[in-house]
Amino acid sequence: MSRPWHAMSVEEVLKELGVGREGLSSQEASERLKKYGPNEIKEVKRRTALQMFLDEFKDVFIILLIAATIFSAIVGYYEMLQGGEFMESFADVITISAIVVLCAVTGFVQEYRAEKAVEALKKLAAPKARVIRDGKEIFIPASEVVPGDILALEAGDHVPADARIIEAVELKASEAVLTGESTPVGKELTVLKEDTPVSERRNMVFSATHIVYGRGKAVAVATGMNTEFGKIAEMVQTAEEEETPLQKKLDRFASKIAKVVIAVCVLIFALEAFEVVMQMHFEIEGFIQAFMSSIALAISAVPEGLPAIVTIALALGAREFAKRNAIVRRLSSAESLGAVTVICSDKTGTITKGEMTVRQIYVDGKLVEVTGVGYEPKGDFRVGDDLVEPGGSLSLLLRIGALCNNASLRRNDQNNTWEVFGDPTEGALIVSAAKTGLWKEALEKSFPRIGEIPFTSERKRMTTIHKTPEGEVHAYMKGAPEVVLERCSRILEDGEEKILTEERRRMILEVNEKLAGNALRVLAMAYRRLPETMAEHHDDEAVEREMVFVGLQGMIDPPREEAIEANKLCQKAGIKTVMITGDHKLTAVAVAREVGIYKEGDLVLTGGELDKLSDEEFERIVEKVTVYARVSPEHKLRIVNALKKKGHIVAMTGDGVNDAPAVKAADVGVAMGITGTDVTKEASDLILMDDNFATIVKAVEQGRVIYDNIRKYARFLLACNFDELLVIGTFAILGGIFGETMFPLPLLPAMILWINLVTDGAPAVALATDPPDVDVMDRPPRKPEEGIMHGMGAFIITSFILQATGTILVFCLEYYVWPSHPWMLPGGIIDEAARELTYREATTTAFVQAAMFELFVVWNCRSEKHSVWKMGRKAFENKFFVIADLASVALTLGITYIPITQQLFHLTGLSLMDLAYVIGVASWGLFIFPELFMGRKVWKWE
């Protein structure tokens, strides 16, 4: 084929395909089906449930925990060889393994459910097709359509393949799903230039679009994956899956923790090995013990709870999304919306409703504003602030629009919406009339149609003839303003017919230009009283002359009212919104200006202009562009990639097939649940079940809340994990040098396990349910390069040093300064029984202090800007957190007095005096004010 199909004549196309107007023979069609394959979109191989589950273990943090589990098992096995109990030796192994499995199962369940909720890539294709074979018109499964088949098309049909028009009678197709064009595209027999873009190929119809008006025939030129729809589906299927911003941050965080753990292992091992050498003990057991001690200490620094808390926070967030009409397909994407810096939004059906609406009317020399959005017949007519009552010229104008019309308006009781069947432009005229109580069905009974002169692209007008209730015969005309004016000799003003002077013609055309300049599609209305002789027999030319001009109706696919508010919130939150559409530049700018996306000085690019720019040139200006018009799927993909190269976190919203590749490539792909195609849903991370742009803003807010709560826990966890490492590491080294009797460990392994799991666990989970800060949508998006620990360093260091100091202080006071049972006798003699009793009391005070400090400091981990003292009543709003913290306090103090837990954890009951001063020391945690450390960076890892 030397030229594309749209650049060839009908005869050339038929000759190239080897088919006549009578269609293929059944035998030839069968042979072509074997050659070209079924007319279907091939699905990529889906992940099995097992693959989805195993993918959960690819997370860097999970791998770190698995490594910790293996080393814990080695330590546990060594302890058992030394005579330790199984449960005590393998407690860490069991606990960390349970956390790993919990994370994997939670993530798998959420993603598996979401995958099942959006399955079926091929549902969009037409199930049946009407073709001409062996000279006869027959119905066949759409999957059996082959290149060369002659398709018979009429209003309501889905187009089963890409096809070249060979006959057209007022044929119009809705191509919004493919190109983003909001108005139906007229189809005609013509030959176009080779470089004509898809959205302007008036002599072609495309797979997955549908016919809204007229009838015609077309010869199939491409099927299956070779269609424009198939090419887009292939782009979606072959696009690589990228990690979300949260996954990247957690991976970096895990890598940093791993470095800390390795450094601690090496340091502790080196110090203990040095001690073995200094004591001249060269037995291998000494070095093994040094290695095991270093591993055990390092494991205590691993934040094993973080993956579980992150997973729980994301799962709870996904549940909140569901309450707000959004399905999260990838769990980590629940947070990612909170990080977006740019939202690239399709216009048709996303920012707008995809429903043409009359916005302005020109009648009686006045411009009338019409309120209401979409097909719902609700709205007012106003001139300035004054309400206009229907009647006179206005009612006649609306009646002409409703009756000179082949569309219909119906209410869908299932979802409580209004739908237009037929041309959306004609539907807008029916709705504008219905807003004043002029319902088309009732008008047709009072003014029955007795004749019609149909619209053609050459005539650019349509006329219908009606009987009036008074028995008169009236002709009603609508069409392009300049064409209708040519047929008019008079004008109706204030109920009186007047001569249509050249001055009046000029004024009407100026109004038309003004309305068209605001991106409104303008239609003129006129009427004429006909002689009764024309009721049954009429000449078209005789009817369409000496008409009376009544007025103009200007319409547009307007923005959703909630989209305007949503965009304001986005701007307030520091998020840039970019409109990307296949629609005309003028229309796109008008809608973008009304929503607030476009402002004076912003750049607007068309697809053609974008093609002329190199990648380097485009990247230099991409941040200044707010509107893209007449773009193709490849353009959308290029826009998203250019923004990502500039360091932005990009969300792409869309519903049509044309949006799918860009939705897939974006950091967060957002599909529409009602109007969205299955291909787009398949490519997305998030699906809006109500197709409401405003839901995105709620999702952004929830995403920020999720990330804030993850940071709260990370800060709490790091602030409280490293104190144990500092305390145990210090005493392990001193004990190695001066002997374990003089410097025994203040905290035992069982106590550390209780603190890390029970004391930390419940309040940490409760942090994931904390309500948002009041300013969550008043601050700009966080910088993409910022790590999870950004700005936490000073708080974390202060906290764990204070906690370690408090733990060491109370231990030393109980063990050295005022022992309850003096154990160091004169002459350096040690009373081992007394020392054991004193040591148990000292470790109990250290355990209670360490645990209670964490339960106090967690209150100051709930906000980065305000301490608990400044939160007021808001500090107690999260009842789950308050209960969790009090329960942890009760459990921690309780095990020191219950005999069986005293034995398990090597504890003893404290006197009220001891308990009071220990809690007093622990209360230092309430006085670490986060506002003092805001923005203070103390290490490069933040």
PDB file of C-alpha atoms in Angstrom, residues 96-326:
ATOM      1  CA  ILE A  96       9.510 -11.286  62.280  1.00  0.00           C
ATOM      2  CA  SER A  97       8.270 -14.148  60.069  1.00  0.00           C
ATOM      3  CA  ALA A  98       4.699 -13.397  61.141  1.00  0.00           C
ATOM      4  CA  ILE A  99       5.183  -9.722  60.235  1.00  0.00           C
ATOM      5  CA  VAL A 100       6.564 -10.648  56.790  1.00  0.00           C
ATOM      6  CA  VAL A 101       3.606 -12.962  56.079  1.00  0.00           C
ATOM      7  CA  LEU A 102       1.114 -10.353  57.398  1.00  0.00           C
ATOM      8  CA  CYS A 103       2.503  -7.693  55.030  1.00  0.00           C
ATOM      9  CA  ALA A 104       2.452 -10.054  52.052  1.00  0.00           C
ATOM     10  CA  VAL A 105      -1.074 -11.334  52.719  1.00  0.00           C
ATOM     11  CA  THR A 106      -2.535  -7.850  53.333  1.00  0.00           C
ATOM     12  CA  GLY A 107      -0.987  -6.426  50.152  1.00  0.00           C
ATOM     13  CA  PHE A 108      -1.983  -9.474  48.108  1.00  0.00           C
ATOM     14  CA  VAL A 109      -5.617  -9.476  49.274  1.00  0.00           C
ATOM     15  CA  GLN A 110      -6.093  -5.761  48.444  1.00  0.00           C
ATOM     16  CA  GLU A 111      -4.490  -5.986  44.995  1.00  0.00           C
ATOM     17  CA  TYR A 112      -6.201  -9.297  44.131  1.00  0.00           C
ATOM     18  CA  ARG A 113      -9.628  -7.820  44.960  1.00  0.00           C
ATOM     19  CA  ALA A 114      -8.898  -4.720  42.881  1.00  0.00           C
ATOM     20  CA  GLU A 115      -7.683  -6.867  39.961  1.00  0.00           C
ATOM     21  CA  LYS A 116     -10.927  -8.843  40.002  1.00  0.00           C
ATOM     22  CA  ALA A 117     -12.957  -5.621  40.164  1.00  0.00           C
ATOM     23  CA  VAL A 118     -11.562  -4.294  36.865  1.00  0.00           C
ATOM     24  CA  GLU A 119     -10.985  -7.409  34.742  1.00  0.00           C
ATOM     25  CA  ALA A 120     -12.075  -7.701  31.095  1.00  0.00           C
ATOM     26  CA  LEU A 121      -9.998  -5.792  28.563  1.00  0.00           C
ATOM     27  CA  LYS A 122     -12.152  -6.671  25.551  1.00  0.00           C
ATOM     28  CA  LYS A 123     -15.656  -5.695  26.713  1.00  0.00           C
ATOM     29  CA  LEU A 124     -15.582  -2.461  24.742  1.00  0.00           C
ATOM     30  CA  ALA A 125     -15.600  -4.214  21.352  1.00  0.00           C
ATOM     31  CA  ALA A 126     -18.938  -4.490  19.540  1.00  0.00           C
ATOM     32  CA  PRO A 127     -20.450  -7.967  20.053  1.00  0.00           C
ATOM     33  CA  LYS A 128     -22.230  -8.016  16.662  1.00  0.00           C
ATOM     34  CA  ALA A 129     -21.550  -6.436  13.283  1.00  0.00           C
ATOM     35  CA  ARG A 130     -23.747  -5.901  10.215  1.00  0.00           C
ATOM     36  CA  VAL A 131     -21.845  -6.731   7.002  1.00  0.00           C
ATOM     37  CA  ILE A 132     -22.593  -7.378   3.336  1.00  0.00           C
ATOM     38  CA  ARG A 133     -21.462 -10.813   2.175  1.00  0.00           C
ATOM     39  CA  ASP A 134     -22.458 -12.601  -1.005  1.00  0.00           C
ATOM     40  CA  GLY A 135     -24.489  -9.484  -1.811  1.00  0.00           C
ATOM     41  CA  LYS A 136     -26.674  -9.883   1.289  1.00  0.00           C
ATOM     42  CA  GLU A 137     -26.772  -7.901   4.543  1.00  0.00           C
ATOM     43  CA  ILE A 138     -26.178 -10.255   7.501  1.00  0.00           C
ATOM     44  CA  PHE A 139     -25.221 -10.082  11.199  1.00  0.00           C
ATOM     45  CA  ILE A 140     -21.995 -11.771  12.290  1.00  0.00           C
ATOM     46  CA  PRO A 141     -19.935 -11.772  15.522  1.00  0.00           C
ATOM     47  CA  ALA A 142     -17.700  -8.698  15.542  1.00  0.00           C
ATOM     48  CA  SER A 143     -14.691 -10.986  16.076  1.00  0.00           C
ATOM     49  CA  GLU A 144     -15.257 -12.409  12.552  1.00  0.00           C
ATOM     50  CA  VAL A 145     -14.993  -9.082  10.707  1.00  0.00           C
ATOM     51  CA  VAL A 146     -12.034  -9.138   8.283  1.00  0.00           C
ATOM     52  CA  PRO A 147     -10.290  -6.499   6.131  1.00  0.00           C
ATOM     53  CA  GLY A 148     -12.423  -6.038   3.025  1.00  0.00           C
ATOM     54  CA  ASP A 149     -15.773  -6.573   4.749  1.00  0.00           C
ATOM     55  CA  ILE A 150     -18.408  -3.994   3.791  1.00  0.00           C
ATOM     56  CA  LEU A 151     -19.945  -2.659   7.027  1.00  0.00           C
ATOM     57  CA  ALA A 152     -23.534  -1.361   7.102  1.00  0.00           C
ATOM     58  CA  LEU A 153     -23.773   1.451   9.665  1.00  0.00           C
ATOM     59  CA  GLU A 154     -26.644   3.426  11.167  1.00  0.00           C
ATOM     60  CA  ALA A 155     -27.410   5.424  14.327  1.00  0.00           C
ATOM     61  CA  GLY A 156     -26.791   3.383  17.477  1.00  0.00           C
ATOM     62  CA  ASP A 157     -24.265   0.979  15.937  1.00  0.00           C
ATOM     63  CA  HIS A 158     -20.853   0.361  17.456  1.00  0.00           C
ATOM     64  CA  VAL A 159     -18.106   0.359  14.837  1.00  0.00           C
ATOM     65  CA  PRO A 160     -16.387  -3.061  14.872  1.00  0.00           C
ATOM     66  CA  ALA A 161     -13.233  -2.177  12.888  1.00  0.00           C
ATOM     67  CA  ASP A 162     -11.336   0.722  11.326  1.00  0.00           C
ATOM     68  CA  ALA A 163     -13.066   1.359   8.008  1.00  0.00           C
ATOM     69  CA  ARG A 164     -13.066   3.718   4.995  1.00  0.00           C
ATOM     70  CA  ILE A 165     -16.417   5.410   4.203  1.00  0.00           C
ATOM     71  CA  ILE A 166     -17.852   4.402   0.799  1.00  0.00           C
ATOM     72  CA  GLU A 167     -21.417   5.731   1.328  1.00  0.00           C
ATOM     73  CA  ALA A 168     -22.666   8.387   3.776  1.00  0.00           C
ATOM     74  CA  VAL A 169     -26.087   9.943   4.369  1.00  0.00           C
ATOM     75  CA  GLU A 170     -25.771  12.493   7.181  1.00  0.00           C
ATOM     76  CA  LEU A 171     -23.424  10.050   8.921  1.00  0.00           C
ATOM     77  CA  LYS A 172     -21.988  11.217  12.268  1.00  0.00           C
ATOM     78  CA  ALA A 173     -19.825   9.278  14.721  1.00  0.00           C
ATOM     79  CA  SER A 174     -18.977   9.934  18.354  1.00  0.00           C
ATOM     80  CA  GLU A 175     -15.205   9.535  18.661  1.00  0.00           C
ATOM     81  CA  ALA A 176     -14.686  10.986  22.152  1.00  0.00           C
ATOM     82  CA  VAL A 177     -13.579   7.581  23.433  1.00  0.00           C
ATOM     83  CA  LEU A 178     -10.717   7.567  20.916  1.00  0.00           C
ATOM     84  CA  THR A 179      -9.789  11.193  20.189  1.00  0.00           C
ATOM     85  CA  GLY A 180     -11.319  13.230  23.020  1.00  0.00           C
ATOM     86  CA  GLU A 181     -13.439  15.212  20.536  1.00  0.00           C
ATOM     87  CA  SER A 182     -16.611  16.068  22.468  1.00  0.00           C
ATOM     88  CA  THR A 183     -18.914  16.687  19.468  1.00  0.00           C
ATOM     89  CA  PRO A 184     -19.890  14.059  16.877  1.00  0.00           C
ATOM     90  CA  VAL A 185     -17.776  14.059  13.723  1.00  0.00           C
ATOM     91  CA  GLY A 186     -19.530  14.287  10.377  1.00  0.00           C
ATOM     92  CA  LYS A 187     -18.400  11.618   7.900  1.00  0.00           C
ATOM     93  CA  GLU A 188     -18.212  12.173   4.165  1.00  0.00           C
ATOM     94  CA  LEU A 189     -16.784  10.865   0.898  1.00  0.00           C
ATOM     95  CA  THR A 190     -13.569  12.798   0.398  1.00  0.00           C
ATOM     96  CA  VAL A 191      -9.859  12.279  -0.096  1.00  0.00           C
ATOM     97  CA  LEU A 192      -7.607  13.728   2.590  1.00  0.00           C
ATOM     98  CA  LYS A 193      -3.937  14.587   2.862  1.00  0.00           C
ATOM     99  CA  GLU A 194      -1.606  11.819   3.975  1.00  0.00           C
ATOM    100  CA  ASP A 195      -0.589  13.653   7.171  1.00  0.00           C
ATOM    101  CA  THR A 196      -4.190  14.247   8.337  1.00  0.00           C
ATOM    102  CA  PRO A 197      -4.377  13.323  12.060  1.00  0.00           C
ATOM    103  CA  VAL A 198      -6.795  10.646  13.267  1.00  0.00           C
ATOM    104  CA  SER A 199      -9.123  13.225  14.846  1.00  0.00           C
ATOM    105  CA  GLU A 200      -9.665  14.919  11.434  1.00  0.00           C
ATOM    106  CA  ARG A 201     -10.091  11.859   9.187  1.00  0.00           C
ATOM    107  CA  ARG A 202     -13.665  12.566   8.115  1.00  0.00           C
ATOM    108  CA  ASN A 203     -13.654   9.714   5.588  1.00  0.00           C
ATOM    109  CA  MET A 204     -12.858   7.029   8.189  1.00  0.00           C
ATOM    110  CA  VAL A 205     -14.682   5.385  11.091  1.00  0.00           C
ATOM    111  CA  PHE A 206     -12.788   3.680  13.899  1.00  0.00           C
ATOM    112  CA  SER A 207     -13.161   0.600  16.044  1.00  0.00           C
ATOM    113  CA  ALA A 208     -14.771   1.164  19.507  1.00  0.00           C
ATOM    114  CA  THR A 209     -16.500   4.414  18.399  1.00  0.00           C
ATOM    115  CA  HIS A 210     -20.241   4.536  17.659  1.00  0.00           C
ATOM    116  CA  ILE A 211     -22.617   6.052  15.115  1.00  0.00           C
ATOM    117  CA  VAL A 212     -24.966   8.704  16.514  1.00  0.00           C
ATOM    118  CA  TYR A 213     -26.703   9.969  13.371  1.00  0.00           C
ATOM    119  CA  GLY A 214     -27.458   9.021   9.793  1.00  0.00           C
ATOM    120  CA  ARG A 215     -26.471   5.914   7.910  1.00  0.00           C
ATOM    121  CA  GLY A 216     -23.763   4.721   5.598  1.00  0.00           C
ATOM    122  CA  LYS A 217     -21.422   1.978   4.450  1.00  0.00           C
ATOM    123  CA  ALA A 218     -17.707   1.526   4.997  1.00  0.00           C
ATOM    124  CA  VAL A 219     -15.099  -1.043   3.999  1.00  0.00           C
ATOM    125  CA  ALA A 220     -13.011  -2.512   6.836  1.00  0.00           C
ATOM    126  CA  VAL A 221      -9.320  -1.741   6.396  1.00  0.00           C
ATOM    127  CA  ALA A 222      -7.891  -2.852   9.775  1.00  0.00           C
ATOM    128  CA  THR A 223      -9.014  -5.281  12.464  1.00  0.00           C
ATOM    129  CA  GLY A 224      -7.875  -6.443  15.913  1.00  0.00           C
ATOM    130  CA  MET A 225      -4.517  -5.118  17.078  1.00  0.00           C
ATOM    131  CA  ASN A 226      -3.996  -3.259  13.759  1.00  0.00           C
ATOM    132  CA  THR A 227      -6.820  -0.795  14.489  1.00  0.00           C
ATOM    133  CA  GLU A 228      -6.152   2.576  16.121  1.00  0.00           C
ATOM    134  CA  PHE A 229      -7.793   1.136  19.238  1.00  0.00           C
ATOM    135  CA  GLY A 230      -5.548  -1.939  19.057  1.00  0.00           C
ATOM    136  CA  LYS A 231      -2.404   0.168  18.681  1.00  0.00           C
ATOM    137  CA  ILE A 232      -3.289   2.084  21.854  1.00  0.00           C
ATOM    138  CA  ALA A 233      -4.029  -1.161  23.712  1.00  0.00           C
ATOM    139  CA  GLU A 234      -0.611  -2.480  22.666  1.00  0.00           C
ATOM    140  CA  MET A 235       1.064   0.693  23.926  1.00  0.00           C
ATOM    141  CA  VAL A 236      -0.628   0.134  27.296  1.00  0.00           C
ATOM    142  CA  GLN A 237       0.313  -3.542  27.456  1.00  0.00           C
ATOM    143  CA  THR A 238       3.982  -2.990  26.608  1.00  0.00           C
ATOM    144  CA  ALA A 239       4.493  -0.026  28.961  1.00  0.00           C
ATOM    145  CA  GLU A 240       6.781  -0.909  31.859  1.00  0.00           C
ATOM    146  CA  GLU A 241       5.373  -0.862  35.376  1.00  0.00           C
ATOM    147  CA  GLU A 242       7.216   1.687  37.499  1.00  0.00           C
ATOM    148  CA  GLU A 243       7.611   1.798  41.246  1.00  0.00           C
ATOM    149  CA  THR A 244       5.437   4.337  43.037  1.00  0.00           C
ATOM    150  CA  PRO A 245       7.129   7.259  44.855  1.00  0.00           C
ATOM    151  CA  LEU A 246       6.371   5.577  48.198  1.00  0.00           C
ATOM    152  CA  GLN A 247       7.981   2.321  47.086  1.00  0.00           C
ATOM    153  CA  LYS A 248      11.087   4.233  46.019  1.00  0.00           C
ATOM    154  CA  LYS A 249      11.259   6.086  49.332  1.00  0.00           C
ATOM    155  CA  LEU A 250      10.764   2.913  51.379  1.00  0.00           C
ATOM    156  CA  ASP A 251      13.439   1.142  49.333  1.00  0.00           C
ATOM    157  CA  ARG A 252      15.885   4.005  49.943  1.00  0.00           C
ATOM    158  CA  PHE A 253      14.927   4.046  53.631  1.00  0.00           C
ATOM    159  CA  ALA A 254      15.444   0.273  53.905  1.00  0.00           C
ATOM    160  CA  SER A 255      18.842   0.583  52.225  1.00  0.00           C
ATOM    161  CA  LYS A 256      19.892   3.219  54.743  1.00  0.00           C
ATOM    162  CA  ILE A 257      18.675   1.100  57.665  1.00  0.00           C
ATOM    163  CA  ALA A 258      20.574  -1.865  56.215  1.00  0.00           C
ATOM    164  CA  LYS A 259      23.759   0.231  56.158  1.00  0.00           C
ATOM    165  CA  VAL A 260      23.216   1.213  59.798  1.00  0.00           C
ATOM    166  CA  VAL A 261      22.625  -2.411  60.778  1.00  0.00           C
ATOM    167  CA  ILE A 262      25.760  -3.599  58.970  1.00  0.00           C
ATOM    168  CA  ALA A 263      27.803  -0.797  60.530  1.00  0.00           C
ATOM    169  CA  VAL A 264      26.530  -1.746  64.008  1.00  0.00           C
ATOM    170  CA  CYS A 265      27.329  -5.417  63.383  1.00  0.00           C
ATOM    171  CA  VAL A 266      30.870  -4.619  62.318  1.00  0.00           C
ATOM    172  CA  LEU A 267      31.480  -2.179  65.198  1.00  0.00           C
ATOM    173  CA  ILE A 268      30.131  -4.456  67.954  1.00  0.00           C
ATOM    174  CA  PHE A 269      31.920  -7.494  66.539  1.00  0.00           C
ATOM    175  CA  ALA A 270      35.198  -5.577  66.263  1.00  0.00           C
ATOM    176  CA  LEU A 271      34.969  -4.319  69.856  1.00  0.00           C
ATOM    177  CA  GLU A 272      34.060  -7.707  71.325  1.00  0.00           C
ATOM    178  CA  ALA A 273      36.634  -9.491  69.196  1.00  0.00           C
ATOM    179  CA  PHE A 274      39.222  -6.952  70.423  1.00  0.00           C
ATOM    180  CA  GLU A 275      38.214  -7.742  74.011  1.00  0.00           C
ATOM    181  CA  VAL A 276      38.694 -11.489  73.339  1.00  0.00           C
ATOM    182  CA  VAL A 277      42.155 -10.799  71.938  1.00  0.00           C
ATOM    183  CA  MET A 278      43.083  -8.496  74.849  1.00  0.00           C
ATOM    184  CA  GLN A 279      42.109 -11.180  77.360  1.00  0.00           C
ATOM    185  CA  MET A 280      44.303 -13.642  75.455  1.00  0.00           C
ATOM    186  CA  HIS A 281      41.301 -15.972  74.893  1.00  0.00           C
ATOM    187  CA  PHE A 282      41.807 -17.295  71.387  1.00  0.00           C
ATOM    188  CA  GLU A 283      39.164 -20.048  71.524  1.00  0.00           C
ATOM    189  CA  ILE A 284      36.806 -20.073  68.555  1.00  0.00           C
ATOM    190  CA  GLU A 285      33.818 -19.943  70.941  1.00  0.00           C
ATOM    191  CA  GLY A 286      34.825 -16.436  71.999  1.00  0.00           C
ATOM    192  CA  PHE A 287      34.719 -15.146  68.452  1.00  0.00           C
ATOM    193  CA  ILE A 288      31.422 -16.986  67.767  1.00  0.00           C
ATOM    194  CA  GLN A 289      29.920 -15.358  70.862  1.00  0.00           C
ATOM    195  CA  ALA A 290      31.172 -11.951  69.671  1.00  0.00           C
ATOM    196  CA  PHE A 291      29.563 -12.525  66.257  1.00  0.00           C
ATOM    197  CA  MET A 292      26.259 -13.666  67.786  1.00  0.00           C
ATOM    198  CA  SER A 293      26.160 -10.686  70.126  1.00  0.00           C
ATOM    199  CA  SER A 294      26.723  -8.259  67.249  1.00  0.00           C
ATOM    200  CA  ILE A 295      23.944  -9.905  65.172  1.00  0.00           C
ATOM    201  CA  ALA A 296      21.514  -9.884  68.110  1.00  0.00           C
ATOM    202  CA  LEU A 297      22.170  -6.208  68.790  1.00  0.00           C
ATOM    203  CA  ALA A 298      21.852  -5.261  65.138  1.00  0.00           C
ATOM    204  CA  ILE A 299      18.505  -7.045  64.816  1.00  0.00           C
ATOM    205  CA  SER A 300      17.176  -4.932  67.676  1.00  0.00           C
ATOM    206  CA  ALA A 301      17.766  -1.889  65.434  1.00  0.00           C
ATOM    207  CA  VAL A 302      15.784  -3.301  62.504  1.00  0.00           C
ATOM    208  CA  PRO A 303      12.351  -1.589  62.411  1.00  0.00           C
ATOM    209  CA  GLU A 304      10.550  -4.856  61.804  1.00  0.00           C
ATOM    210  CA  GLY A 305       7.163  -3.251  62.425  1.00  0.00           C
ATOM    211  CA  LEU A 306       7.482  -0.609  59.693  1.00  0.00           C
ATOM    212  CA  PRO A 307       6.406  -2.743  56.692  1.00  0.00           C
ATOM    213  CA  ALA A 308       3.416  -4.020  58.664  1.00  0.00           C
ATOM    214  CA  ILE A 309       2.378  -0.522  59.758  1.00  0.00           C
ATOM    215  CA  VAL A 310       2.875   0.859  56.239  1.00  0.00           C
ATOM    216  CA  THR A 311       0.739  -1.960  54.823  1.00  0.00           C
ATOM    217  CA  ILE A 312      -1.945  -1.405  57.456  1.00  0.00           C
ATOM    218  CA  ALA A 313      -1.899   2.370  56.830  1.00  0.00           C
ATOM    219  CA  LEU A 314      -2.271   1.805  53.083  1.00  0.00           C
ATOM    220  CA  ALA A 315      -5.033  -0.778  53.559  1.00  0.00           C
ATOM    221  CA  LEU A 316      -6.938   1.558  55.886  1.00  0.00           C
ATOM    222  CA  GLY A 317      -6.381   4.329  53.352  1.00  0.00           C
ATOM    223  CA  ALA A 318      -7.712   2.107  50.556  1.00  0.00           C
ATOM    224  CA  ARG A 319     -10.830   1.533  52.653  1.00  0.00           C
ATOM    225  CA  GLU A 320     -11.253   5.307  53.021  1.00  0.00           C
ATOM    226  CA  PHE A 321     -10.833   5.680  49.256  1.00  0.00           C
ATOM    227  CA  ALA A 322     -13.615   3.128  48.737  1.00  0.00           C
ATOM    228  CA  LYS A 323     -15.895   5.202  50.979  1.00  0.00           C
ATOM    229  CA  ARG A 324     -15.117   8.171  48.724  1.00  0.00           C
ATOM    230  CA  ASN A 325     -15.967   6.288  45.500  1.00  0.00           C
ATOM    231  CA  ALA A 326     -12.447   5.262  44.502  1.00  0.00           C
TER     232      ALA A 326
END
